[in-house]
């Protein structure tokens, strides 16, 4: 590839934007998404952005690093060439980029203050992100529901599975094994139900419905060995609010946890995790020795506001697939009249990230929900104030190298959840996260009447043979046994 010669921004503007007068501004540009001061990996797709002001006719943008390398574009929005963008980032690893923006409106160019974008020395080894995308509806299986995989190096998205495959399908939870696509699973509900499992690259469809369990298997976590999956079984209900900012509450009339033996197609009961309390959201530690989970005492009359979950852990025997020993408290949020859910341990074992809100098991519907990070060595909690917002922040997952995390946030419009990616440095400090890049972000997100949820990094792009899956759904999944 060609190397880019340094370009002085003023000269660049004179050559490309001489159609109007120029006035300097002491203000930063108002851009969408807000990429001002974010930290990014060196292999991320271009951070294209628009001006917030819809009346801006043209933009001139120059991006440079401290070595004098520079890349500039003049267009309706900041539309960077992907190859030139990646070359500039590869020369800027561990450095900061300075972004200079000038905007043309009513024949006048406004030259804004430049702002930094930090290119981390920590690479993002995972190639993509998988996520569920669906409209904010509650009572129908929409034809616009599915699991998708986004290439983080570009803007390409492919369909892992959506309910265009068969009407009446609800495409539900999905998980990779610590970002590995060799072990992954997807739940499918509705007229043709089943649980798709890929283990060591081999595909199968199973049926986990049993009369002795309150539901099919739901929330899940792979054991690092790939031999087991911890599942919750949940008696899930919905409750609708008649006013206020919260629209819906999802809660469990009851929930237990079981372990699924992948190779022997057997569900192993765990009596200590099948009590009158509601046990849910399992999460294995990266060394496979502990099973973390959430538990709440079920209040009388199932009053939603009194469901207060705490986070616990219990030792796990990878030979027998059985939990053992005493249940240990990890986060007792109820002591502060709070609620802790969705524990996720970083692959290096240093941190536990979780959601904190006022109550309940679905923080994505709680405007007050925020992400917290527990240092497992010091047992101190970081509020991650730079990553959280004034609206619901929830449902996070770690990258394989423990330096990046992806999460859902409603900060954009208060209705739809969007994906943000944050960075944790070697000292455990969190940097300002950035919204998942899109080719033309303002147009893309204004046309997308869907929400993202349950995002997960993946080490490679994910694909499923749709015809194989449909044939097996029609045939019915393999029944599993109960131990």
Coordinates of C-alpha atoms in Angstrom, one line a residue:
X1 CA 0.0 0.0 0.0
X2 CA 1.0 3.6 -0.5
X3 CA 2.3 5.6 2.4
X4 CA 0.5 8.9 3.1
X5 CA 2.4 12.1 3.1
X6 CA 1.7 14.6 5.9
X7 CA -0.9 17.2 4.9
X8 CA -1.4 20.5 6.7
X9 CA -5.1 20.7 7.3
X10 CA -5.3 24.4 6.4
X11 CA -3.8 23.7 3.0
X12 CA -6.0 20.8 2.5
X13 CA -9.1 23.0 3.2
X14 CA -7.9 25.6 0.7
X15 CA -7.5 23.0 -2.0
X16 CA -10.8 21.1 -1.3
X17 CA -13.1 23.5 0.5
X18 CA -12.5 26.9 -1.2
X19 CA -16.2 27.3 -2.1
X20 CA -17.0 29.3 1.0
X21 CA -15.6 31.4 3.9
X22 CA -13.9 29.8 6.9
X23 CA -14.5 30.7 10.5
X24 CA -12.7 29.0 13.4
X25 CA -14.7 27.7 16.3
X26 CA -13.6 27.2 19.9
X27 CA -16.0 24.3 20.2
X28 CA -15.7 20.6 19.5
X29 CA -17.8 19.3 16.6
X30 CA -21.1 17.7 17.5
X31 CA -20.8 14.4 15.7
X32 CA -22.8 11.1 15.6
X33 CA -21.7 8.7 17.0
X34 CA -19.7 10.5 19.7
X35 CA -16.2 9.2 19.0
X36 CA -14.5 12.1 20.7
X37 CA -11.8 10.7 23.1
X38 CA -12.7 7.0 22.6
X39 CA -10.1 4.2 22.7
X40 CA -10.1 1.7 19.8
X41 CA -8.2 -1.3 18.7
X42 CA -5.9 -1.0 15.6
X43 CA -8.0 -3.4 13.5
X44 CA -11.4 -1.9 14.0
X45 CA -13.6 -0.9 11.0
X46 CA -13.5 2.8 10.1
X47 CA -15.1 5.2 12.6
X48 CA -17.3 6.9 10.1
X49 CA -19.4 9.7 11.5
X50 CA -22.0 12.3 10.6
X51 CA -22.6 15.8 11.9
X52 CA -25.5 15.9 14.4
X53 CA -26.9 18.9 12.5
X54 CA -28.9 17.6 9.5
X55 CA -28.5 20.9 7.7
X56 CA -24.7 20.5 7.2
X57 CA -24.0 20.2 3.5
X58 CA -20.5 19.0 3.5
X59 CA -17.7 17.9 5.8
X60 CA -13.9 18.0 5.5
X61 CA -12.1 15.6 7.9
X62 CA -8.4 15.1 8.5
X63 CA -7.0 12.4 10.7
X64 CA -3.3 12.4 11.6
X65 CA -0.9 10.7 14.1
X66 CA 2.2 12.0 15.9
X67 CA 4.5 10.5 13.2
X68 CA 3.0 12.9 10.6
X69 CA 0.9 10.3 8.8
X70 CA -2.3 11.8 7.6
X71 CA -5.6 10.8 5.9
X72 CA -8.2 13.2 4.8
X73 CA -11.7 13.0 3.2
X74 CA -14.3 15.5 1.9
X75 CA -17.8 14.1 1.6
X76 CA -21.3 14.4 2.9
X77 CA -20.1 12.6 6.1
X78 CA -16.8 11.2 7.4
X79 CA -16.6 8.2 5.0
X80 CA -13.1 6.7 5.3
X81 CA -11.7 4.3 2.8
X82 CA -11.3 1.0 4.7
X83 CA -7.8 0.2 3.4
X84 CA -6.4 3.6 4.0
X85 CA -8.0 3.7 7.5
X86 CA -6.5 0.3 8.4
X87 CA -3.1 1.4 7.2
X88 CA -3.2 4.6 9.2
X89 CA -4.2 2.6 12.3
X90 CA -1.5 0.1 11.8
X91 CA 1.0 3.0 12.0
X92 CA -0.7 4.4 15.0
X93 CA -0.8 1.5 17.5
X94 CA -0.2 2.8 21.0
X95 CA -0.5 6.4 19.7
X96 CA -3.3 8.9 19.5
X97 CA -5.0 10.2 16.4
X98 CA -6.0 13.9 16.1
X99 CA -9.2 14.5 14.1
X100 CA -9.9 17.9 12.6
X101 CA -13.4 18.6 11.3
X102 CA -14.7 21.4 9.2
X103 CA -18.4 21.6 8.2
X104 CA -20.1 23.6 5.4
X105 CA -23.5 25.1 6.2
X106 CA -25.2 28.0 4.3
X107 CA -22.0 28.6 2.3
X108 CA -19.8 29.0 5.4
X109 CA -17.2 26.5 6.6
X110 CA -16.8 26.2 10.4
X111 CA -13.4 24.8 11.5
X112 CA -13.9 23.0 14.8
X113 CA -11.4 22.2 17.5
X114 CA -9.6 18.9 16.9
X115 CA -10.2 15.9 19.1
X116 CA -8.3 12.8 20.0
X117 CA -9.0 9.1 19.2
X118 CA -6.7 6.7 21.1
X119 CA -5.4 3.6 19.3
X120 CA -4.7 1.0 22.0
X121 CA -1.5 -1.0 22.0
X122 CA -3.8 -3.9 22.9
X123 CA -5.0 -5.7 19.8
X124 CA -8.5 -7.1 19.6
X125 CA -7.8 -10.7 18.5
X126 CA -11.5 -11.7 18.1
X127 CA -12.6 -11.2 14.5
X128 CA -16.3 -10.5 15.1
X129 CA -19.3 -10.1 17.4
X130 CA -22.5 -12.2 17.5
X131 CA -25.7 -10.7 18.7
X132 CA -29.4 -11.0 18.7
X133 CA -31.4 -8.3 16.9
X134 CA -35.1 -7.8 17.3
X135 CA -37.7 -5.0 17.4
X136 CA -38.9 -3.7 20.8
X137 CA -42.1 -5.7 20.8
X138 CA -43.2 -8.2 23.5
X139 CA -46.0 -10.4 22.3
X140 CA -45.2 -11.7 18.8
X141 CA -42.5 -13.5 17.0
X142 CA -41.4 -10.9 14.5
X143 CA -40.1 -11.8 11.1
X144 CA -37.2 -9.4 11.9
X145 CA -35.6 -11.5 14.7
X146 CA -32.4 -13.4 14.5
X147 CA -28.8 -14.0 15.5
X148 CA -26.3 -12.1 13.4
X149 CA -22.5 -12.0 13.1
X150 CA -20.6 -8.7 12.4
X151 CA -17.1 -8.6 11.1
X152 CA -15.3 -6.1 13.3
X153 CA -12.6 -5.4 10.6
X154 CA -15.3 -4.2 8.1
X155 CA -19.0 -3.4 8.0
X156 CA -20.0 -6.9 6.8
X157 CA -22.8 -8.6 8.7
X158 CA -24.1 -12.1 8.0
X159 CA -27.1 -14.0 9.2
X160 CA -26.3 -16.8 11.6
X161 CA -30.0 -17.7 11.8
X162 CA -33.2 -15.7 11.7
X163 CA -36.9 -16.6 11.6
X164 CA -37.2 -16.1 7.9
X165 CA -36.1 -19.7 8.0
X166 CA -39.5 -20.7 9.3
X167 CA -42.5 -18.6 10.4
X168 CA -43.4 -18.7 14.1
X169 CA -39.8 -19.1 15.3
X170 CA -38.3 -17.2 18.2
X171 CA -34.5 -17.1 17.9
X172 CA -33.3 -16.9 21.5
X173 CA -30.1 -17.0 23.5
X174 CA -26.8 -17.9 22.0
X175 CA -23.3 -18.4 23.4
X176 CA -19.7 -19.1 22.2
X177 CA -17.2 -20.9 24.5
X178 CA -14.9 -18.0 25.5
X179 CA -15.3 -16.6 22.0
X180 CA -14.4 -19.9 20.2
X181 CA -16.8 -20.7 17.4
X182 CA -15.8 -24.4 17.6
X183 CA -18.2 -24.6 20.6
X184 CA -21.4 -22.6 20.3
X185 CA -25.1 -22.9 20.9
X186 CA -28.4 -21.2 19.9
X187 CA -31.9 -21.7 21.3
X188 CA -34.9 -21.8 19.0
X189 CA -38.4 -21.6 20.3
X190 CA -41.9 -21.6 18.7
X191 CA -43.4 -24.0 16.2
X192 CA -40.2 -25.9 15.5
X193 CA -38.2 -25.8 18.8
X194 CA -34.7 -27.1 19.6
X195 CA -31.3 -26.2 20.8
X196 CA -28.5 -26.1 18.2
X197 CA -25.1 -27.1 19.6
X198 CA -21.8 -27.1 17.8
X199 CA -19.1 -28.9 19.7
X200 CA -15.6 -29.2 18.3
X201 CA -17.1 -28.3 14.9
X202 CA -19.7 -31.1 15.0
X203 CA -23.3 -30.0 14.8
X204 CA -26.4 -31.4 16.4
X205 CA -29.9 -30.4 17.5
X206 CA -31.3 -31.4 20.9
X207 CA -34.6 -31.2 22.7
X208 CA -34.2 -30.3 26.4
X209 CA -37.9 -30.4 27.3
X210 CA -38.7 -32.6 30.3
X211 CA -41.7 -32.9 32.5
X212 CA -39.6 -33.0 35.6
X213 CA -38.0 -29.6 34.8
X214 CA -39.9 -26.3 34.9
X215 CA -38.8 -25.3 31.4
X216 CA -36.4 -26.2 28.6
X217 CA -32.9 -25.0 29.2
X218 CA -32.5 -21.2 29.0
X219 CA -29.5 -19.0 30.1
X220 CA -26.2 -20.8 29.7
X221 CA -22.4 -20.8 30.1
X222 CA -19.9 -23.2 28.5
X223 CA -17.4 -24.9 30.6
X224 CA -13.9 -24.1 29.2
X225 CA -13.3 -27.7 28.4
X226 CA -16.4 -27.7 26.1
X227 CA -17.7 -30.9 27.8
X228 CA -20.4 -29.2 29.8
X229 CA -22.9 -26.3 29.6
X230 CA -24.4 -24.8 32.7
X231 CA -28.1 -24.0 32.1
X232 CA -30.8 -22.3 34.0
X233 CA -34.4 -23.5 33.7
X234 CA -36.8 -20.7 34.2
X235 CA -40.5 -20.1 34.8
X236 CA -40.4 -16.7 33.0
X237 CA -43.3 -14.2 33.2
X238 CA -43.9 -10.7 31.8
X239 CA -45.4 -7.8 33.6
X240 CA -46.2 -4.4 32.0
X241 CA -46.0 -1.0 33.6
X242 CA -48.9 1.4 33.1
X243 CA -46.6 4.5 33.4
X244 CA -43.1 5.8 33.9
X245 CA -40.0 5.1 32.0
X246 CA -40.1 1.3 32.4
X247 CA -42.3 -0.5 29.9
X248 CA -42.0 -4.1 30.8
X249 CA -40.6 -6.3 33.6
X250 CA -39.5 -9.9 33.0
X251 CA -39.2 -12.0 36.1
X252 CA -39.0 -15.7 37.1
X253 CA -41.8 -17.4 39.1
X254 CA -39.1 -19.9 39.7
X255 CA -35.7 -20.9 38.3
X256 CA -33.1 -23.7 38.9
X257 CA -29.8 -24.7 37.4
X258 CA -28.6 -27.9 35.8
X259 CA -25.5 -29.0 34.0
X260 CA -25.7 -30.5 30.5
X261 CA -23.1 -33.1 29.6
X262 CA -22.5 -32.3 25.9
X263 CA -20.9 -35.6 24.9
X264 CA -23.2 -37.9 26.7
X265 CA -26.4 -35.9 25.9
X266 CA -27.4 -35.9 29.6
X267 CA -28.8 -33.3 31.9
X268 CA -27.3 -33.6 35.4
X269 CA -29.5 -32.3 38.2
X270 CA -27.8 -30.1 40.8
X271 CA -29.9 -30.3 44.0
X272 CA -28.1 -27.6 45.8
X273 CA -29.0 -25.2 42.9
X274 CA -32.6 -26.3 42.7
X275 CA -34.2 -24.7 45.7
X276 CA -37.1 -22.4 46.6
X277 CA -34.9 -19.5 45.7
X278 CA -34.5 -18.4 42.1
X279 CA -31.1 -19.5 40.7
X280 CA -30.2 -18.1 37.3
X281 CA -27.5 -16.6 35.0
X282 CA -24.8 -19.3 35.3
X283 CA -21.2 -18.4 34.4
X284 CA -18.1 -20.6 34.6
X285 CA -14.8 -19.2 35.7
X286 CA -12.1 -19.4 33.0
X287 CA -10.2 -22.1 34.8
X288 CA -13.4 -24.2 35.0
X289 CA -13.1 -24.7 38.8
X290 CA -16.0 -22.4 39.8
X291 CA -19.6 -21.9 38.7
X292 CA -20.8 -18.4 39.4
X293 CA -24.6 -17.7 39.4
X294 CA -27.3 -15.3 40.6
X295 CA -29.9 -16.1 43.2
X296 CA -32.8 -14.2 44.8
X297 CA -35.4 -15.2 47.4
X298 CA -38.8 -15.3 45.7
X299 CA -41.0 -12.6 47.4
X300 CA -44.6 -13.2 48.3
X301 CA -47.1 -12.5 45.5
X302 CA -44.1 -12.2 43.1
X303 CA -43.8 -8.5 43.7
X304 CA -41.3 -7.6 41.0
X305 CA -39.7 -4.7 43.0
X306 CA -38.7 -7.1 45.7
X307 CA -36.7 -9.5 43.5
X308 CA -33.1 -8.7 44.7
X309 CA -30.5 -10.9 43.1
X310 CA -27.0 -11.5 44.5
X311 CA -24.0 -13.2 43.0
X312 CA -22.6 -16.4 44.4
X313 CA -20.2 -19.2 43.4
X314 CA -19.7 -22.9 44.0
X315 CA -16.9 -25.3 43.2
X316 CA -17.3 -27.5 40.1
X317 CA -15.9 -30.9 39.5
X318 CA -15.1 -31.2 35.7
X319 CA -14.8 -35.0 36.0
X320 CA -18.3 -35.7 37.3
X321 CA -20.1 -32.5 36.1
X322 CA -21.4 -31.9 39.6
X323 CA -21.1 -28.8 41.8
X324 CA -19.7 -29.4 45.3
X325 CA -18.9 -27.8 48.6
X326 CA -20.5 -24.7 50.1
X327 CA -22.1 -21.8 48.2
X328 CA -19.9 -18.7 48.6
X329 CA -21.2 -15.1 48.4
X330 CA -19.4 -12.9 45.9
X331 CA -21.6 -9.7 45.5
X332 CA -24.4 -9.2 48.0
X333 CA -26.0 -6.2 46.4
X334 CA -29.2 -6.7 48.4
X335 CA -27.4 -5.4 51.5
X336 CA -27.5 -2.0 49.8
X337 CA -31.0 -2.5 48.5
X338 CA -29.6 -3.2 45.0
X339 CA -29.6 -6.1 42.6
X340 CA -26.7 -7.8 40.8
X341 CA -27.1 -10.0 37.7
X342 CA -25.2 -11.3 34.7
X343 CA -21.8 -12.2 36.1
X344 CA -19.0 -12.5 33.5
X345 CA -15.4 -13.3 34.5
X346 CA -12.6 -12.0 32.3
X347 CA -10.7 -14.8 30.6
X348 CA -7.5 -13.9 32.5
X349 CA -9.5 -14.4 35.8
X350 CA -8.8 -10.9 37.1
X351 CA -12.3 -9.3 37.0
X352 CA -15.9 -10.1 37.3
X353 CA -18.2 -7.7 35.4
X354 CA -21.9 -7.6 36.3
X355 CA -25.1 -5.5 36.0
X356 CA -26.4 -3.5 38.9
X357 CA -29.9 -2.1 39.0
X358 CA -32.7 -1.7 41.5
X359 CA -34.3 -5.1 41.1
X360 CA -35.2 -8.0 38.8
X361 CA -33.5 -10.3 36.3
X362 CA -33.7 -8.2 33.1
X363 CA -31.5 -5.1 33.6
X364 CA -31.9 -4.2 29.9
X365 CA -35.4 -2.8 30.8
X366 CA -34.1 -0.7 33.7
X367 CA -33.0 2.8 32.9
X368 CA -30.9 2.8 36.1
X369 CA -29.0 -0.3 35.1
X370 CA -25.2 0.1 35.1
X371 CA -22.2 -2.2 34.6
X372 CA -19.8 -2.8 37.5
X373 CA -16.4 -4.5 37.6
X374 CA -15.2 -6.5 40.6
X375 CA -11.5 -7.0 41.1
X376 CA -11.3 -10.6 42.2
X377 CA -7.9 -10.1 43.9
X378 CA -8.8 -7.0 46.0
X379 CA -12.6 -7.5 46.0
X380 CA -13.1 -3.8 45.2
X381 CA -15.7 -2.6 42.8
X382 CA -15.1 -0.2 40.0
X383 CA -18.3 1.8 39.0
X384 CA -17.0 2.1 35.4
X385 CA -18.5 5.6 35.4
X386 CA -16.8 6.4 32.0
X387 CA -18.6 3.5 30.3
X388 CA -22.1 3.9 31.9
X389 CA -24.7 6.4 30.8
X390 CA -28.0 7.9 32.0
X391 CA -30.0 5.0 30.5
X392 CA -29.9 1.2 30.6
X393 CA -26.4 -0.3 30.2
X394 CA -26.3 -4.1 30.4
X395 CA -25.6 -7.5 28.9
X396 CA -21.8 -7.5 28.5
X397 CA -19.2 -10.0 27.4
X398 CA -15.4 -10.1 27.3
X399 CA -12.9 -10.5 24.5
X400 CA -10.5 -13.4 24.6
X401 CA -7.6 -11.2 25.7
X402 CA -9.6 -9.6 28.6
X403 CA -8.8 -6.1 27.3
X404 CA -12.1 -5.4 25.5
X405 CA -15.8 -5.8 26.5
X406 CA -19.0 -5.3 24.5
X407 CA -22.3 -4.2 26.0
X408 CA -25.7 -3.0 25.3
X409 CA -26.9 0.6 25.9
X410 CA -30.1 2.6 25.4
X411 CA -28.2 5.9 25.7
X412 CA -28.7 6.7 22.0
X413 CA -32.5 7.2 21.9
X414 CA -33.8 5.7 25.2
X415 CA -35.7 3.0 23.2
X416 CA -33.4 0.9 21.2
X417 CA -30.3 -0.8 22.6
X418 CA -27.0 -0.3 20.6
X419 CA -23.7 -2.0 21.0
X420 CA -20.7 -0.3 22.6
X421 CA -17.1 -1.6 22.9
X422 CA -14.9 -0.6 25.9
X423 CA -11.3 -1.1 26.8
X424 CA -9.6 -2.2 30.0
X425 CA -5.9 -1.5 30.3
X426 CA -3.2 -3.4 32.1
X427 CA -3.9 -1.6 35.4
X428 CA -7.6 -2.3 35.2
X429 CA -8.6 1.3 34.1
X430 CA -11.6 1.6 31.8
X431 CA -11.5 4.0 28.8
X432 CA -14.3 5.7 27.0
X433 CA -16.2 3.1 24.9
X434 CA -17.2 3.6 21.3
X435 CA -20.4 2.7 19.4
X436 CA -20.1 -0.2 17.0
X437 CA -19.1 1.5 13.7
X438 CA -21.4 1.5 10.7
X439 CA -20.7 2.7 7.1
X440 CA -23.2 5.6 7.3
X441 CA -24.1 5.6 11.0
X442 CA -26.8 8.2 11.1
X443 CA -28.7 6.6 8.2
X444 CA -28.1 3.1 9.4
X445 CA -29.4 3.6 13.0
X446 CA -32.3 5.9 12.0
X447 CA -33.5 3.2 9.6
X448 CA -32.9 0.3 12.1
X449 CA -36.1 -0.2 14.2
X450 CA -34.4 -3.0 16.1
X451 CA -32.5 -3.5 19.3
X452 CA -29.3 -5.4 19.9
X453 CA -28.9 -7.7 22.8
X454 CA -26.8 -10.6 24.3
X455 CA -23.6 -9.6 22.3
X456 CA -20.6 -11.9 22.4
X457 CA -17.2 -11.7 20.8
X458 CA -16.2 -14.5 18.4
X459 CA -12.8 -15.6 17.2
X460 CA -14.0 -16.1 13.7
X461 CA -17.0 -15.3 11.6
X462 CA -20.0 -17.6 12.5
X463 CA -22.1 -19.5 10.0
X464 CA -24.7 -22.2 10.2
X465 CA -26.0 -24.5 7.4
X466 CA -29.6 -23.3 7.3
X467 CA -30.9 -26.1 5.2
X468 CA -29.4 -28.7 7.6
X469 CA -30.9 -26.8 10.5
X470 CA -34.4 -26.6 9.0
X471 CA -34.4 -30.3 8.1
X472 CA -33.4 -31.2 11.7
X473 CA -36.0 -28.8 13.2
X474 CA -38.7 -30.5 11.2
X475 CA -37.4 -33.9 12.2
X476 CA -37.2 -32.9 15.9
X477 CA -34.2 -32.6 18.1
X478 CA -32.5 -35.5 19.8
X479 CA -34.0 -36.1 23.3
X480 CA -31.6 -35.9 26.2
X481 CA -31.7 -38.0 29.4
X482 CA -31.9 -36.8 32.9
X483 CA -29.5 -37.9 35.6

